């Protein structure tokens, strides 16, 4: 029987403080290392699923019907759910991001988290949050973390499928994240391709993997002690190691642009002047800056006129992914 109502879910993006880079298992999309992230309260994806009589699932992103790889990924994800619940019902998925798509701003994280929640509901698959995070992980590993709010740990490594899930880390840190957009272009190397190249060719990659649990332990220790200096330093170390794997791949590749480097330098300069701010970058040129909430406006004001940046958005820790009622916005 077709569901009578659309199923609608919203998920916020998250930014990894301690990055994952590399996959242990491609079939189940299990990350090679554990990671730690912060769910944001501004950027996110709204996804609505309705039944369709079409032969295939339809995927519309930001009002544009998709063809090719984006649709294939969504169909593959829905096929997995249908196999699990024994349904053959095809559907239409409409997703809207309130921030630039595919530019290293975590759109796949919020996208697959919202899709997992909306689709599980649509197919009446009753999952715990942990199971939902495992489902979201199949679409994009970082999406597993967006099922939860605040600080979130995603277990990775040589694990069984059931062992790679996300869980929230209780913490009371009055933090903000500034998102400095350094380009409006889509990224040139997808994170999956970048990870594959790094794992296959970078001599630094094994060291990155070896040191990961040490970085995770330091970050968790810093969170427990409310030590932003230790958390920020560990976060910068993690991102620089991840990007070193990209630069040292063969052939090497770089997600940064000149504005990225300008902002990294400016953050270090602000620290010398007494501000508490730390940078991190993902598979794109944008710089995310972790800082105490009460310093974020001043830090933003100091960076806003930096050459080449397109905007600076401010986020606080955000909530878990959630369902919307029929007429709710
Ligand atoms: O899981 P994906 O495909 O969204 O890749 C995420 C890769 C990084 O953002 C660079 C790291 C991370 O842990 O989020």
PDB file of N, CA and C and ligand atoms in Angstrom, residues 14-21 23 29 35-37 104 106 108-109 139-143 145 187 191-192 195 242-243 281-283, ligand 1:
ATOM      1  N   UNK A  14      27.388  18.585   9.383  1.00  0.00           N
ATOM      2  CA  UNK A  14      28.359  18.529  10.489  1.00  0.00           C
ATOM      3  C   UNK A  14      29.757  18.713   9.919  1.00  0.00           C
ATOM      4  N   UNK A  15      30.639  19.188  10.775  1.00  0.00           N
ATOM      5  CA  UNK A  15      32.037  19.378  10.365  1.00  0.00           C
ATOM      6  C   UNK A  15      32.906  18.516  11.270  1.00  0.00           C
ATOM      7  N   UNK A  16      33.787  17.723  10.654  1.00  0.00           N
ATOM      8  CA  UNK A  16      34.661  16.860  11.458  1.00  0.00           C
ATOM      9  C   UNK A  16      35.751  17.691  12.130  1.00  0.00           C
ATOM     10  N   UNK A  17      35.886  17.504  13.438  1.00  0.00           N
ATOM     11  CA  UNK A  17      37.003  18.125  14.166  1.00  0.00           C
ATOM     12  C   UNK A  17      38.221  17.210  14.019  1.00  0.00           C
ATOM     13  N   UNK A  18      37.968  15.908  14.134  1.00  0.00           N
ATOM     14  CA  UNK A  18      39.002  14.905  13.859  1.00  0.00           C
ATOM     15  C   UNK A  18      38.515  14.132  12.637  1.00  0.00           C
ATOM     16  N   UNK A  19      39.235  14.304  11.516  1.00  0.00           N
ATOM     17  CA  UNK A  19      38.737  13.841  10.206  1.00  0.00           C
ATOM     18  C   UNK A  19      38.838  12.342  10.018  1.00  0.00           C
ATOM     19  N   UNK A  20      37.888  11.825   9.236  1.00  0.00           N
ATOM     20  CA  UNK A  20      38.153  10.489   8.681  1.00  0.00           C
ATOM     21  C   UNK A  20      38.628  10.695   7.248  1.00  0.00           C
ATOM     22  N   UNK A  21      39.469   9.817   6.772  1.00  0.00           N
ATOM     23  CA  UNK A  21      39.949   9.871   5.372  1.00  0.00           C
ATOM     24  C   UNK A  21      40.327   8.451   5.004  1.00  0.00           C
ATOM     25  N   UNK A  23      38.548   4.469   3.339  1.00  0.00           N
ATOM     26  CA  UNK A  23      37.457   3.526   3.622  1.00  0.00           C
ATOM     27  C   UNK A  23      38.045   2.159   3.964  1.00  0.00           C
ATOM     28  N   UNK A  29      30.437   0.900   3.007  1.00  0.00           N
ATOM     29  CA  UNK A  29      30.907   2.265   3.250  1.00  0.00           C
ATOM     30  C   UNK A  29      31.329   2.473   4.717  1.00  0.00           C
ATOM     31  N   UNK A  35      36.026   9.028  13.670  1.00  0.00           N
ATOM     32  CA  UNK A  35      36.070  10.492  13.507  1.00  0.00           C
ATOM     33  C   UNK A  35      35.162  11.161  14.543  1.00  0.00           C
ATOM     34  N   UNK A  36      35.382  12.455  14.714  1.00  0.00           N
ATOM     35  CA  UNK A  36      34.623  13.227  15.712  1.00  0.00           C
ATOM     36  C   UNK A  36      34.167  14.523  15.069  1.00  0.00           C
ATOM     37  N   UNK A  37      32.892  14.875  15.240  1.00  0.00           N
ATOM     38  CA  UNK A  37      32.376  16.048  14.516  1.00  0.00           C
ATOM     39  C   UNK A  37      31.495  16.921  15.397  1.00  0.00           C
ATOM     40  N   UNK A 104      32.525  20.992  -0.576  1.00  0.00           N
ATOM     41  CA  UNK A 104      33.300  20.759   0.647  1.00  0.00           C
ATOM     42  C   UNK A 104      32.600  21.357   1.845  1.00  0.00           C
ATOM     43  N   UNK A 106      29.973  19.883   3.331  1.00  0.00           N
ATOM     44  CA  UNK A 106      29.246  18.817   4.025  1.00  0.00           C
ATOM     45  C   UNK A 106      27.808  18.602   3.547  1.00  0.00           C
ATOM     46  N   UNK A 108      26.783  16.286   1.516  1.00  0.00           N
ATOM     47  CA  UNK A 108      26.421  14.862   1.485  1.00  0.00           C
ATOM     48  C   UNK A 108      26.065  14.390   2.889  1.00  0.00           C
ATOM     49  N   UNK A 109      26.642  15.002   3.910  1.00  0.00           N
ATOM     50  CA  UNK A 109      26.340  14.600   5.296  1.00  0.00           C
ATOM     51  C   UNK A 109      24.879  14.909   5.626  1.00  0.00           C
ATOM     52  N   UNK A 139      25.099   5.897   2.664  1.00  0.00           N
ATOM     53  CA  UNK A 139      25.052   6.925   1.619  1.00  0.00           C
ATOM     54  C   UNK A 139      26.319   7.751   1.620  1.00  0.00           C
ATOM     55  N   UNK A 140      26.753   8.136   2.818  1.00  0.00           N
ATOM     56  CA  UNK A 140      27.950   8.960   2.968  1.00  0.00           C
ATOM     57  C   UNK A 140      28.365   8.797   4.425  1.00  0.00           C
ATOM     58  N   UNK A 141      29.618   8.413   4.667  1.00  0.00           N
ATOM     59  CA  UNK A 141      30.000   8.080   6.046  1.00  0.00           C
ATOM     60  C   UNK A 141      29.748   9.259   6.988  1.00  0.00           C
ATOM     61  N   UNK A 142      30.049  10.469   6.511  1.00  0.00           N
ATOM     62  CA  UNK A 142      29.862  11.636   7.390  1.00  0.00           C
ATOM     63  C   UNK A 142      28.380  11.837   7.735  1.00  0.00           C
ATOM     64  N   UNK A 143      27.471  11.314   6.915  1.00  0.00           N
ATOM     65  CA  UNK A 143      26.036  11.466   7.179  1.00  0.00           C
ATOM     66  C   UNK A 143      25.605  10.738   8.448  1.00  0.00           C
ATOM     67  N   UNK A 145      26.948  10.880  11.179  1.00  0.00           N
ATOM     68  CA  UNK A 145      27.117  11.806  12.317  1.00  0.00           C
ATOM     69  C   UNK A 145      25.990  12.829  12.375  1.00  0.00           C
ATOM     70  N   UNK A 187      33.809  21.319  -5.927  1.00  0.00           N
ATOM     71  CA  UNK A 187      35.173  20.787  -5.773  1.00  0.00           C
ATOM     72  C   UNK A 187      35.555  19.930  -6.975  1.00  0.00           C
ATOM     73  N   UNK A 191      35.447  13.537  -2.446  1.00  0.00           N
ATOM     74  CA  UNK A 191      36.139  13.002  -1.268  1.00  0.00           C
ATOM     75  C   UNK A 191      36.435  11.509  -1.459  1.00  0.00           C
ATOM     76  N   UNK A 192      35.506  10.775  -2.072  1.00  0.00           N
ATOM     77  CA  UNK A 192      35.739   9.336  -2.279  1.00  0.00           C
ATOM     78  C   UNK A 192      36.959   9.100  -3.168  1.00  0.00           C
ATOM     79  N   UNK A 195      40.137  10.069  -1.216  1.00  0.00           N
ATOM     80  CA  UNK A 195      40.511   9.054  -0.216  1.00  0.00           C
ATOM     81  C   UNK A 195      41.177   7.859  -0.891  1.00  0.00           C
ATOM     82  N   UNK A 242      45.415  15.227   7.254  1.00  0.00           N
ATOM     83  CA  UNK A 242      44.544  14.760   6.168  1.00  0.00           C
ATOM     84  C   UNK A 242      44.952  15.410   4.840  1.00  0.00           C
ATOM     85  N   UNK A 243      45.163  16.722   4.882  1.00  0.00           N
ATOM     86  CA  UNK A 243      45.515  17.418   3.628  1.00  0.00           C
ATOM     87  C   UNK A 243      46.935  17.070   3.172  1.00  0.00           C
ATOM     88  N   UNK A 281      39.793  22.287   7.550  1.00  0.00           N
ATOM     89  CA  UNK A 281      39.300  22.281   6.170  1.00  0.00           C
ATOM     90  C   UNK A 281      38.942  20.852   5.769  1.00  0.00           C
ATOM     91  N   UNK A 282      37.901  20.721   4.936  1.00  0.00           N
ATOM     92  CA  UNK A 282      37.492  19.403   4.444  1.00  0.00           C
ATOM     93  C   UNK A 282      37.872  19.271   2.966  1.00  0.00           C
ATOM     94  N   UNK A 283      37.096  18.505   2.201  1.00  0.00           N
ATOM     95  CA  UNK A 283      37.441  18.284   0.796  1.00  0.00           C
ATOM     96  C   UNK A 283      36.985  19.464  -0.055  1.00  0.00           C
TER      97      UNK A 283
HETATM   98  O1  LIG B   1      31.775  10.810   4.046  1.00  0.00           O
HETATM   99  P1  LIG B   1      32.071  11.873   3.036  1.00  0.00           P
HETATM  100  O2  LIG B   1      32.083  11.354   1.654  1.00  0.00           O
HETATM  101  O3  LIG B   1      31.174  13.063   3.216  1.00  0.00           O
HETATM  102  O4  LIG B   1      33.583  12.369   3.305  1.00  0.00           O
HETATM  103  C1  LIG B   1      33.941  13.204   4.386  1.00  0.00           C
HETATM  104  C2  LIG B   1      35.372  13.581   4.293  1.00  0.00           C
HETATM  105  C3  LIG B   1      35.818  14.719   5.205  1.00  0.00           C
HETATM  106  O5  LIG B   1      34.831  15.711   5.278  1.00  0.00           O
HETATM  107  C4  LIG B   1      37.057  15.352   4.587  1.00  0.00           C
HETATM  108  C5  LIG B   1      36.203  14.222   6.577  1.00  0.00           C
HETATM  109  C6  LIG B   1      35.103  13.969   7.565  1.00  0.00           C
HETATM  110  O6  LIG B   1      35.371  13.213   8.526  1.00  0.00           O
HETATM  111  O7  LIG B   1      34.002  14.538   7.427  1.00  0.00           O
END
